[in-house]
Amino acid sequence: MSTDVTTGVSGGIEIQADEITAEERYFLASQWQLMWRKFKRHRLAVISISLLGILYLLAITYKFWVPYGRLTKHEDYLSASPSRIHLFDSEGRFRGPFVYKLEGEIDFDTFTRVYTEDTSQIYRIRFFQKGEPYRFWGLFPMDIHFFLPEEGGVIFLFGTDSLGRDLFSRTLAGAQVSLSVGLVGVMISFVLGCLLGGISGYFGGATDMLIQRIIEFVIIVPTIPLWMALSAAVPAGWSPVKIYFSITIILSIIGWAGLARVVRGKLLELRESDFVIAAKVAGSTDMQIIVEHLLPGFMSYLIVHLTLAIPNMILGETALSFLGLGIRAPAVSWGTLLKDAQNVRSVAVQPWMLIPGLLVIITVLLFNFIGDGLRDAADPYK
């Protein structure tokens, strides 16, 4: 029994819901629907965007997921290796997730403190337990943590640094800064690139000449020395918040130039199109034509550019902080954590100090995989 439901009209012929085939749905779909369908077929990009979403969620709500504060020191556990989580005790009995008591002693061959497990003392890992108080999102006072060992025990998933601070807690705290710098910095450069590139390509003439000379000047200046010079100009007495925003602006100064050139080229191609002339006749202003009619014409490229520019911003912040010119203590970022591991001793004896660098690599790869998926989906008719 067929269902007589009208879904649309095409050339005066009513299309019935039960008569629409998969091929017809393809031709009736919008550009964005086609892009989404093709993007979903890119398995690696879908997995990457899911993992990246989890990473950003952990960064935004990190104070709940970590057992200790980013500045909390454990003076009895300096440079401790990552904790081993056990399910069965030394006698083979299932005890649930737990950690053993750690005992430290000096290794006179390497002159480092080595920690061993005392299997006679067990500390079970409890979930949703009260611990150090904190402010969730900086607004709501809370003291519930996702996991904590029983009283008297300690757990260090990524080990500790030379001051006894939990590296797992500091890594997630650093993710909040490093990942957000990429987003904020790219948004600033994206707006600048689209706006200045759009004005340059749409108006042409002396305006185009002036903006292009500015772009050429920005592009020819070496990136790292310029970043270092601007970062060195940031006053050392500024608060971490001011330094955060200054680094974001510094990273955005270079990022807009390349995008502005691409936008200019596209607008030079599209500004004499019939739909632009029709918009002018309809009374649209020049800015409305640029923002509402011309830029959406190649929005797929702009989206791909965003996904590929964010990891560059993250790498830029990491490099500046690693060199001591970016985010400074007591603020934490992946770059400042890697700065603590820039000696041979850390690489040889404390390899867990390099975990933030591994997360930088993973994050950059995830963004690039997403960019590949969006690039393929940008032309859904291929």
mmCIF file of C-alpha atoms in Angstrom:
data_model
loop_
_atom_site.group_PDB
_atom_site.id
_atom_site.type_symbol
_atom_site.label_atom_id
_atom_site.label_comp_id
_atom_site.label_asym_id
_atom_site.label_seq_id
_atom_site.Cartn_x
_atom_site.Cartn_y
_atom_site.Cartn_z
ATOM 1 C CA MET A 1 0.000 0.000 0.000
ATOM 2 C CA SER A 2 1.598 3.267 -1.122
ATOM 3 C CA THR A 3 1.618 6.480 0.878
ATOM 4 C CA ASP A 4 0.341 9.543 -0.984
ATOM 5 C CA VAL A 5 2.462 12.281 0.583
ATOM 6 C CA THR A 6 3.738 15.142 -1.521
ATOM 7 C CA THR A 7 7.308 16.160 -0.745
ATOM 8 C CA GLY A 8 8.004 18.779 -3.419
ATOM 9 C CA VAL A 9 7.408 20.029 -6.931
ATOM 10 C CA SER A 10 9.935 19.799 -9.725
ATOM 11 C CA GLY A 11 9.004 21.185 -13.178
ATOM 12 C CA GLY A 12 5.294 21.026 -12.348
ATOM 13 C CA ILE A 13 5.407 17.322 -11.451
ATOM 14 C CA GLU A 14 4.650 16.350 -7.857
ATOM 15 C CA ILE A 15 7.194 13.994 -6.309
ATOM 16 C CA GLN A 16 5.775 11.328 -4.021
ATOM 17 C CA ALA A 17 7.665 10.244 -0.884
ATOM 18 C CA ASP A 18 7.527 6.566 -1.809
ATOM 19 C CA GLU A 19 8.778 7.279 -5.325
ATOM 20 C CA ILE A 20 12.010 9.088 -4.313
ATOM 21 C CA THR A 21 14.956 6.807 -5.002
ATOM 22 C CA ALA A 22 18.455 7.099 -3.616
ATOM 23 C CA GLU A 23 19.612 8.674 -6.881
ATOM 24 C CA GLU A 24 16.841 11.282 -6.723
ATOM 25 C CA ARG A 25 17.669 12.088 -3.089
ATOM 26 C CA TYR A 26 21.228 12.711 -4.218
ATOM 27 C CA PHE A 27 20.178 15.271 -6.817
ATOM 28 C CA LEU A 28 17.652 16.903 -4.452
ATOM 29 C CA ALA A 29 20.171 17.298 -1.637
ATOM 30 C CA SER A 30 21.755 20.652 -0.879
ATOM 31 C CA GLN A 31 25.482 21.349 -1.211
ATOM 32 C CA TRP A 32 26.016 21.021 2.560
ATOM 33 C CA GLN A 33 24.104 17.723 2.681
ATOM 34 C CA LEU A 34 26.268 16.328 -0.095
ATOM 35 C CA MET A 35 29.421 17.465 1.692
ATOM 36 C CA TRP A 36 28.300 15.821 4.934
ATOM 37 C CA ARG A 37 27.482 12.546 3.177
ATOM 38 C CA LYS A 38 30.890 12.405 1.537
ATOM 39 C CA PHE A 39 32.665 13.436 4.732
ATOM 40 C CA LYS A 40 30.998 10.572 6.635
ATOM 41 C CA ARG A 41 32.500 8.108 4.166
ATOM 42 C CA HIS A 42 35.992 9.293 5.119
ATOM 43 C CA ARG A 43 36.440 6.953 8.102
ATOM 44 C CA LEU A 44 39.745 8.397 9.269
ATOM 45 C CA ALA A 45 38.348 11.948 9.305
ATOM 46 C CA VAL A 46 35.256 10.878 11.255
ATOM 47 C CA ILE A 47 37.376 9.055 13.846
ATOM 48 C CA SER A 48 39.713 12.046 14.063
ATOM 49 C CA ILE A 49 36.933 14.558 14.664
ATOM 50 C CA SER A 50 35.507 12.296 17.386
ATOM 51 C CA LEU A 51 38.879 11.973 19.134
ATOM 52 C CA LEU A 52 39.495 15.695 18.802
ATOM 53 C CA GLY A 53 36.097 16.410 20.317
ATOM 54 C CA ILE A 54 36.978 14.200 23.295
ATOM 55 C CA LEU A 55 40.313 16.001 23.664
ATOM 56 C CA TYR A 56 38.649 19.410 23.706
ATOM 57 C CA LEU A 57 36.029 18.179 26.180
ATOM 58 C CA LEU A 58 38.760 16.945 28.518
ATOM 59 C CA ALA A 59 40.593 20.269 28.176
ATOM 60 C CA ILE A 60 37.510 22.364 28.918
ATOM 61 C CA THR A 61 36.536 20.318 31.984
ATOM 62 C CA TYR A 62 40.004 19.154 33.011
ATOM 63 C CA LYS A 63 39.701 20.044 36.717
ATOM 64 C CA PHE A 64 37.066 17.343 37.147
ATOM 65 C CA TRP A 65 39.091 14.617 35.415
ATOM 66 C CA VAL A 66 42.422 15.121 37.185
ATOM 67 C CA PRO A 67 43.167 13.942 40.752
ATOM 68 C CA TYR A 68 45.321 16.923 41.752
ATOM 69 C CA GLY A 69 45.720 20.606 40.983
ATOM 70 C CA ARG A 70 48.265 21.678 38.381
ATOM 71 C CA LEU A 71 50.432 23.336 41.079
ATOM 72 C CA THR A 72 50.020 20.721 43.815
ATOM 73 C CA LYS A 73 53.402 19.354 44.916
ATOM 74 C CA HIS A 74 54.165 15.893 46.310
ATOM 75 C CA GLU A 75 57.535 16.427 47.927
ATOM 76 C CA ASP A 76 57.993 12.723 48.666
ATOM 77 C CA TYR A 77 57.574 11.778 44.984
ATOM 78 C CA LEU A 78 59.966 13.914 42.947
ATOM 79 C CA SER A 79 60.374 12.717 39.327
ATOM 80 C CA ALA A 80 58.281 9.614 40.012
ATOM 81 C CA SER A 81 57.565 7.323 37.089
ATOM 82 C CA PRO A 82 53.945 6.733 35.930
ATOM 83 C CA SER A 83 51.880 4.692 38.349
ATOM 84 C CA ARG A 84 50.966 1.142 37.460
ATOM 85 C CA ILE A 85 47.290 0.358 37.897
ATOM 86 C CA HIS A 86 46.544 -3.203 39.011
ATOM 87 C CA LEU A 87 43.417 -5.338 39.049
ATOM 88 C CA PHE A 88 44.838 -8.419 40.838
ATOM 89 C CA ASP A 89 47.014 -8.404 43.926
ATOM 90 C CA SER A 90 50.271 -10.295 44.392
ATOM 91 C CA GLU A 91 48.321 -13.424 45.397
ATOM 92 C CA GLY A 92 46.190 -13.371 42.245
ATOM 93 C CA ARG A 93 42.979 -12.166 43.896
ATOM 94 C CA PHE A 94 40.825 -9.654 42.025
ATOM 95 C CA ARG A 95 40.751 -6.400 43.966
ATOM 96 C CA GLY A 96 39.482 -3.946 41.375
ATOM 97 C CA PRO A 97 41.613 -1.047 40.134
ATOM 98 C CA PHE A 98 44.237 -0.121 42.734
ATOM 99 C CA VAL A 99 47.788 1.103 43.160
ATOM 100 C CA TYR A 100 50.503 -0.062 45.535
ATOM 101 C CA LYS A 101 52.323 2.172 47.943
ATOM 102 C CA LEU A 102 55.423 3.751 46.409
ATOM 103 C CA GLU A 103 58.771 3.696 48.198
ATOM 104 C CA GLY A 104 61.708 5.745 46.936
ATOM 105 C CA GLU A 105 65.413 5.065 47.230
ATOM 106 C CA ILE A 106 68.560 6.517 45.654
ATOM 107 C CA ASP A 107 70.188 4.585 42.801
ATOM 108 C CA PHE A 108 73.891 5.298 43.322
ATOM 109 C CA ASP A 109 74.730 4.194 39.770
ATOM 110 C CA THR A 110 72.652 6.966 38.162
ATOM 111 C CA PHE A 111 72.228 9.169 41.269
ATOM 112 C CA THR A 112 68.495 9.306 40.692
ATOM 113 C CA ARG A 113 65.611 8.410 42.970
ATOM 114 C CA VAL A 114 63.971 5.119 42.002
ATOM 115 C CA TYR A 115 60.491 4.203 43.195
ATOM 116 C CA THR A 116 59.392 0.647 43.878
ATOM 117 C CA GLU A 117 56.003 -0.797 44.794
ATOM 118 C CA ASP A 118 55.301 -2.071 48.287
ATOM 119 C CA THR A 119 52.883 -4.927 47.558
ATOM 120 C CA SER A 120 51.854 -5.152 51.200
ATOM 121 C CA GLN A 121 49.947 -1.852 51.001
ATOM 122 C CA ILE A 122 47.041 -1.440 48.595
ATOM 123 C CA TYR A 123 45.124 1.750 47.803
ATOM 124 C CA ARG A 124 41.951 1.230 45.812
ATOM 125 C CA ILE A 125 41.013 3.759 43.142
ATOM 126 C CA ARG A 126 37.633 5.326 43.839
ATOM 127 C CA PHE A 127 35.546 7.254 41.358
ATOM 128 C CA PHE A 128 33.650 10.511 41.904
ATOM 129 C CA GLN A 129 35.432 11.208 45.170
ATOM 130 C CA LYS A 130 35.960 14.417 47.095
ATOM 131 C CA GLY A 131 39.411 15.916 46.811
ATOM 132 C CA GLU A 132 41.058 19.278 46.348
ATOM 133 C CA PRO A 133 38.502 22.087 45.926
ATOM 134 C CA TYR A 134 38.421 23.913 42.613
ATOM 135 C CA ARG A 135 36.162 26.125 40.517
ATOM 136 C CA PHE A 136 34.546 24.364 37.590
ATOM 137 C CA TRP A 137 34.958 26.627 34.515
ATOM 138 C CA GLY A 138 36.203 29.204 37.023
ATOM 139 C CA LEU A 139 32.642 29.777 38.258
ATOM 140 C CA PHE A 140 31.220 26.925 40.319
ATOM 141 C CA PRO A 141 32.983 25.740 43.499
ATOM 142 C CA MET A 142 33.398 21.944 43.490
ATOM 143 C CA ASP A 143 35.540 19.276 45.097
ATOM 144 C CA ILE A 144 34.455 16.139 43.179
ATOM 145 C CA HIS A 145 37.145 14.440 41.076
ATOM 146 C CA PHE A 146 36.624 11.638 38.579
ATOM 147 C CA PHE A 147 39.102 9.324 40.305
ATOM 148 C CA LEU A 148 41.227 9.341 43.432
ATOM 149 C CA PRO A 149 43.109 6.689 45.406
ATOM 150 C CA GLU A 150 42.109 5.897 48.958
ATOM 151 C CA GLU A 151 43.439 8.187 51.645
ATOM 152 C CA GLY A 152 47.182 7.848 51.995
ATOM 153 C CA GLY A 153 47.756 6.670 48.424
ATOM 154 C CA VAL A 154 48.936 8.568 45.381
ATOM 155 C CA ILE A 155 48.392 8.026 41.677
ATOM 156 C CA PHE A 156 50.396 9.593 38.853
ATOM 157 C CA LEU A 157 49.188 8.429 35.436
ATOM 158 C CA PHE A 158 51.947 10.345 33.600
ATOM 159 C CA GLY A 159 54.431 10.452 36.479
ATOM 160 C CA THR A 160 55.643 13.632 38.198
ATOM 161 C CA ASP A 161 58.102 16.389 37.359
ATOM 162 C CA SER A 162 61.194 17.432 39.303
ATOM 163 C CA LEU A 163 59.032 19.369 41.795
ATOM 164 C CA GLY A 164 56.658 16.482 42.443
ATOM 165 C CA ARG A 165 53.741 17.894 40.446
ATOM 166 C CA ASP A 166 51.414 15.429 38.731
ATOM 167 C CA LEU A 167 52.197 15.520 35.003
ATOM 168 C CA PHE A 168 48.763 14.174 33.996
ATOM 169 C CA SER A 169 47.030 17.068 35.747
ATOM 170 C CA ARG A 170 49.445 19.574 34.236
ATOM 171 C CA THR A 171 49.134 18.082 30.744
ATOM 172 C CA LEU A 172 45.342 18.450 30.716
ATOM 173 C CA ALA A 173 45.687 21.953 32.156
ATOM 174 C CA GLY A 174 48.151 22.763 29.378
ATOM 175 C CA ALA A 175 45.740 21.355 26.786
ATOM 176 C CA GLN A 176 43.219 24.011 27.776
ATOM 177 C CA VAL A 177 45.700 26.753 26.871
ATOM 178 C CA SER A 178 47.362 25.204 23.819
ATOM 179 C CA LEU A 179 44.147 24.047 22.143
ATOM 180 C CA SER A 180 42.258 27.278 22.794
ATOM 181 C CA VAL A 181 45.152 29.419 21.506
ATOM 182 C CA GLY A 182 44.803 27.602 18.181
ATOM 183 C CA LEU A 183 41.071 28.268 17.937
ATOM 184 C CA VAL A 184 41.168 31.901 19.046
ATOM 185 C CA GLY A 185 44.221 32.711 16.949
ATOM 186 C CA VAL A 186 42.762 31.149 13.817
ATOM 187 C CA MET A 187 39.448 32.968 14.263
ATOM 188 C CA ILE A 188 41.251 36.327 14.443
ATOM 189 C CA SER A 189 43.403 35.594 11.395
ATOM 190 C CA PHE A 190 40.364 34.171 9.565
ATOM 191 C CA VAL A 191 38.352 37.360 10.059
ATOM 192 C CA LEU A 192 41.318 39.542 9.054
ATOM 193 C CA GLY A 193 42.085 37.423 5.991
ATOM 194 C CA CYS A 194 38.494 37.342 4.741
ATOM 195 C CA LEU A 195 37.880 41.030 5.438
ATOM 196 C CA LEU A 196 41.095 42.493 3.999
ATOM 197 C CA GLY A 197 41.271 39.981 1.149
ATOM 198 C CA GLY A 198 37.622 40.641 0.316
ATOM 199 C CA ILE A 199 38.080 44.415 0.274
ATOM 200 C CA SER A 200 41.239 44.075 -1.828
ATOM 201 C CA GLY A 201 39.660 41.806 -4.434
ATOM 202 C CA TYR A 202 36.282 43.525 -4.606
ATOM 203 C CA PHE A 203 37.327 47.183 -4.853
ATOM 204 C CA GLY A 204 40.687 46.843 -6.613
ATOM 205 C CA GLY A 205 42.606 49.978 -7.579
ATOM 206 C CA ALA A 206 44.609 51.859 -4.958
ATOM 207 C CA THR A 207 42.955 49.904 -2.125
ATOM 208 C CA ASP A 208 44.066 46.621 -3.664
ATOM 209 C CA MET A 209 47.580 47.969 -4.203
ATOM 210 C CA LEU A 210 47.935 49.114 -0.570
ATOM 211 C CA ILE A 211 46.639 45.889 0.967
ATOM 212 C CA GLN A 212 48.787 43.725 -1.319
ATOM 213 C CA ARG A 213 51.932 45.621 -0.358
ATOM 214 C CA ILE A 214 51.090 45.105 3.316
ATOM 215 C CA ILE A 215 50.557 41.389 2.686
ATOM 216 C CA GLU A 216 53.873 41.100 0.854
ATOM 217 C CA PHE A 217 55.683 42.803 3.720
ATOM 218 C CA VAL A 218 54.108 40.447 6.252
ATOM 219 C CA ILE A 219 54.906 37.363 4.188
ATOM 220 C CA ILE A 220 58.587 38.159 3.545
ATOM 221 C CA VAL A 221 59.398 38.609 7.241
ATOM 222 C CA PRO A 222 60.702 35.290 8.701
ATOM 223 C CA THR A 223 58.035 33.878 10.989
ATOM 224 C CA ILE A 224 60.040 32.621 13.961
ATOM 225 C CA PRO A 225 62.259 35.741 14.348
ATOM 226 C CA LEU A 226 59.179 37.964 14.109
ATOM 227 C CA TRP A 227 57.368 35.900 16.747
ATOM 228 C CA MET A 228 60.435 36.028 18.981
ATOM 229 C CA ALA A 229 60.758 39.802 18.599
ATOM 230 C CA LEU A 230 57.077 40.439 19.365
ATOM 231 C CA SER A 231 57.090 37.981 22.279
ATOM 232 C CA ALA A 232 60.187 39.615 23.759
ATOM 233 C CA ALA A 233 58.286 42.919 23.716
ATOM 234 C CA VAL A 234 55.629 41.496 26.059
ATOM 235 C CA PRO A 235 56.300 42.866 29.586
ATOM 236 C CA ALA A 236 57.550 40.188 31.966
ATOM 237 C CA GLY A 237 55.261 41.463 34.729
ATOM 238 C CA TRP A 238 52.047 40.799 32.832
ATOM 239 C CA SER A 239 49.554 38.340 34.263
ATOM 240 C CA PRO A 240 49.120 34.924 32.565
ATOM 241 C CA VAL A 241 45.790 36.086 31.097
ATOM 242 C CA LYS A 242 47.385 39.128 29.425
ATOM 243 C CA ILE A 243 50.256 37.007 28.137
ATOM 244 C CA TYR A 244 47.758 34.461 26.774
ATOM 245 C CA PHE A 245 45.909 37.076 24.737
ATOM 246 C CA SER A 246 49.126 38.752 23.596
ATOM 247 C CA ILE A 247 50.492 35.426 22.312
ATOM 248 C CA THR A 248 47.179 34.808 20.522
ATOM 249 C CA ILE A 249 47.428 38.170 18.754
ATOM 250 C CA ILE A 250 51.095 37.572 17.896
ATOM 251 C CA LEU A 251 50.231 34.228 16.286
ATOM 252 C CA SER A 252 47.406 35.879 14.323
ATOM 253 C CA ILE A 253 49.586 38.625 12.837
ATOM 254 C CA ILE A 254 51.124 36.258 10.278
ATOM 255 C CA GLY A 255 48.279 33.800 9.710
ATOM 256 C CA TRP A 256 45.922 36.122 7.836
ATOM 257 C CA ALA A 257 48.209 37.054 4.923
ATOM 258 C CA GLY A 258 48.046 33.796 2.963
ATOM 259 C CA LEU A 259 44.286 33.524 3.336
ATOM 260 C CA ALA A 260 43.818 37.155 2.268
ATOM 261 C CA ARG A 261 45.600 36.461 -1.022
ATOM 262 C CA VAL A 262 43.411 33.453 -1.784
ATOM 263 C CA VAL A 263 40.239 35.392 -0.937
ATOM 264 C CA ARG A 264 41.382 38.277 -3.167
ATOM 265 C CA GLY A 265 41.925 35.927 -6.111
ATOM 266 C CA LYS A 266 38.485 34.346 -5.706
ATOM 267 C CA LEU A 267 36.744 37.708 -5.469
ATOM 268 C CA LEU A 268 38.529 38.995 -8.565
ATOM 269 C CA GLU A 269 37.046 36.003 -10.351
ATOM 270 C CA LEU A 270 33.513 36.358 -8.970
ATOM 271 C CA ARG A 271 32.946 40.108 -8.646
ATOM 272 C CA GLU A 272 31.695 40.517 -12.246
ATOM 273 C CA SER A 273 29.275 37.579 -12.000
ATOM 274 C CA ASP A 274 25.596 38.039 -12.773
ATOM 275 C CA PHE A 275 24.473 37.402 -9.190
ATOM 276 C CA VAL A 276 26.756 40.196 -7.952
ATOM 277 C CA ILE A 277 25.266 42.633 -10.468
ATOM 278 C CA ALA A 278 21.786 41.499 -9.399
ATOM 279 C CA ALA A 279 22.666 42.108 -5.736
ATOM 280 C CA LYS A 280 23.843 45.633 -6.577
ATOM 281 C CA VAL A 281 20.620 46.352 -8.462
ATOM 282 C CA ALA A 282 18.645 45.036 -5.466
ATOM 283 C CA GLY A 283 20.325 47.649 -3.265
ATOM 284 C CA SER A 284 22.861 45.518 -1.369
ATOM 285 C CA THR A 285 25.831 47.374 0.070
ATOM 286 C CA ASP A 286 29.386 46.463 -0.883
ATOM 287 C CA MET A 287 30.010 44.811 2.485
ATOM 288 C CA GLN A 288 26.783 42.772 2.188
ATOM 289 C CA ILE A 289 27.833 41.572 -1.260
ATOM 290 C CA ILE A 290 31.241 40.496 0.036
ATOM 291 C CA VAL A 291 30.001 38.772 3.208
ATOM 292 C CA GLU A 292 26.631 37.372 2.088
ATOM 293 C CA HIS A 293 27.221 36.555 -1.580
ATOM 294 C CA LEU A 294 30.898 36.260 -2.496
ATOM 295 C CA LEU A 295 32.526 34.594 0.523
ATOM 296 C CA PRO A 296 29.901 31.779 0.765
ATOM 297 C CA GLY A 297 30.742 30.953 -2.859
ATOM 298 C CA PHE A 298 33.954 29.241 -1.743
ATOM 299 C CA MET A 299 33.103 28.505 1.885
ATOM 300 C CA SER A 300 34.251 24.899 1.483
ATOM 301 C CA TYR A 301 37.818 26.099 0.900
ATOM 302 C CA LEU A 302 37.629 28.415 3.898
ATOM 303 C CA ILE A 303 36.532 25.535 6.138
ATOM 304 C CA VAL A 304 39.439 23.385 4.989
ATOM 305 C CA HIS A 305 41.815 26.311 5.562
ATOM 306 C CA LEU A 306 40.565 26.631 9.144
ATOM 307 C CA THR A 307 41.227 22.978 9.970
ATOM 308 C CA LEU A 308 44.767 23.177 8.571
ATOM 309 C CA ALA A 309 45.602 26.538 10.172
ATOM 310 C CA ILE A 310 44.704 25.525 13.735
ATOM 311 C CA PRO A 311 47.580 23.009 14.119
ATOM 312 C CA ASN A 312 50.000 25.649 12.825
ATOM 313 C CA MET A 313 48.821 27.967 15.606
ATOM 314 C CA ILE A 314 49.234 25.197 18.185
ATOM 315 C CA LEU A 315 52.765 24.495 16.952
ATOM 316 C CA GLY A 316 53.532 28.219 17.042
ATOM 317 C CA GLU A 317 52.434 28.549 20.674
ATOM 318 C CA THR A 318 54.329 25.389 21.604
ATOM 319 C CA ALA A 319 57.498 26.682 19.942
ATOM 320 C CA LEU A 320 57.292 30.092 21.628
ATOM 321 C CA SER A 321 56.603 28.598 25.063
ATOM 322 C CA PHE A 322 59.391 26.048 24.567
ATOM 323 C CA LEU A 323 61.792 28.912 23.841
ATOM 324 C CA GLY A 324 60.614 30.760 26.948
ATOM 325 C CA LEU A 325 58.928 33.519 24.925
ATOM 326 C CA GLY A 326 55.320 32.368 25.133
ATOM 327 C CA ILE A 327 53.134 31.308 28.039
ATOM 328 C CA ARG A 328 55.088 31.653 31.269
ATOM 329 C CA ALA A 329 54.873 30.046 34.687
ATOM 330 C CA PRO A 330 52.739 29.662 36.701
ATOM 331 C CA ALA A 331 50.504 29.276 33.621
ATOM 332 C CA VAL A 332 50.790 25.876 31.940
ATOM 333 C CA SER A 333 50.813 24.921 28.265
ATOM 334 C CA TRP A 334 52.234 22.010 26.316
ATOM 335 C CA GLY A 335 55.153 24.241 25.337
ATOM 336 C CA THR A 336 56.062 25.096 28.936
ATOM 337 C CA LEU A 337 55.872 21.409 29.867
ATOM 338 C CA LEU A 338 58.224 20.502 27.024
ATOM 339 C CA LYS A 339 60.587 23.234 28.170
ATOM 340 C CA ASP A 340 61.047 21.255 31.404
ATOM 341 C CA ALA A 341 62.134 18.269 29.306
ATOM 342 C CA GLN A 342 64.714 19.981 27.114
ATOM 343 C CA ASN A 343 67.729 18.302 28.703
ATOM 344 C CA VAL A 344 69.373 14.961 28.009
ATOM 345 C CA ARG A 345 68.644 13.694 31.514
ATOM 346 C CA SER A 346 64.889 13.994 30.988
ATOM 347 C CA VAL A 347 65.044 12.100 27.707
ATOM 348 C CA ALA A 348 67.241 9.341 29.088
ATOM 349 C CA VAL A 349 65.929 8.922 32.639
ATOM 350 C CA GLN A 350 62.474 10.542 32.632
ATOM 351 C CA PRO A 351 60.937 9.844 29.199
ATOM 352 C CA TRP A 352 57.442 10.478 30.558
ATOM 353 C CA MET A 353 58.285 14.181 30.525
ATOM 354 C CA LEU A 354 57.944 14.017 26.720
ATOM 355 C CA ILE A 355 54.263 12.977 26.840
ATOM 356 C CA PRO A 356 53.034 16.562 26.121
ATOM 357 C CA GLY A 357 55.085 16.480 22.918
ATOM 358 C CA LEU A 358 53.353 13.251 21.917
ATOM 359 C CA LEU A 359 49.981 14.929 22.428
ATOM 360 C CA VAL A 360 51.067 17.835 20.226
ATOM 361 C CA ILE A 361 51.924 15.369 17.446
ATOM 362 C CA ILE A 362 48.612 13.513 17.851
ATOM 363 C CA THR A 363 46.593 16.741 17.817
ATOM 364 C CA VAL A 364 48.308 18.019 14.667
ATOM 365 C CA LEU A 365 47.720 14.676 12.926
ATOM 366 C CA LEU A 366 44.029 14.684 13.906
ATOM 367 C CA PHE A 367 43.535 18.167 12.472
ATOM 368 C CA ASN A 368 45.301 17.155 9.258
ATOM 369 C CA PHE A 369 43.152 14.040 8.877
ATOM 370 C CA ILE A 370 40.033 16.173 9.338
ATOM 371 C CA GLY A 371 41.382 18.622 6.765
ATOM 372 C CA ASP A 372 41.888 15.764 4.290
ATOM 373 C CA GLY A 373 38.305 14.629 4.815
ATOM 374 C CA LEU A 374 36.927 18.144 4.352
ATOM 375 C CA ARG A 375 39.063 18.676 1.267
ATOM 376 C CA ASP A 376 37.589 15.556 -0.336
ATOM 377 C CA ALA A 377 34.071 16.498 0.761
ATOM 378 C CA ALA A 378 34.420 20.060 -0.532
ATOM 379 C CA ASP A 379 33.735 18.803 -4.051
ATOM 380 C CA PRO A 380 30.975 16.224 -3.456
ATOM 381 C CA TYR A 381 30.285 15.719 -7.159
ATOM 382 C CA LYS A 382 33.645 14.003 -7.792
#
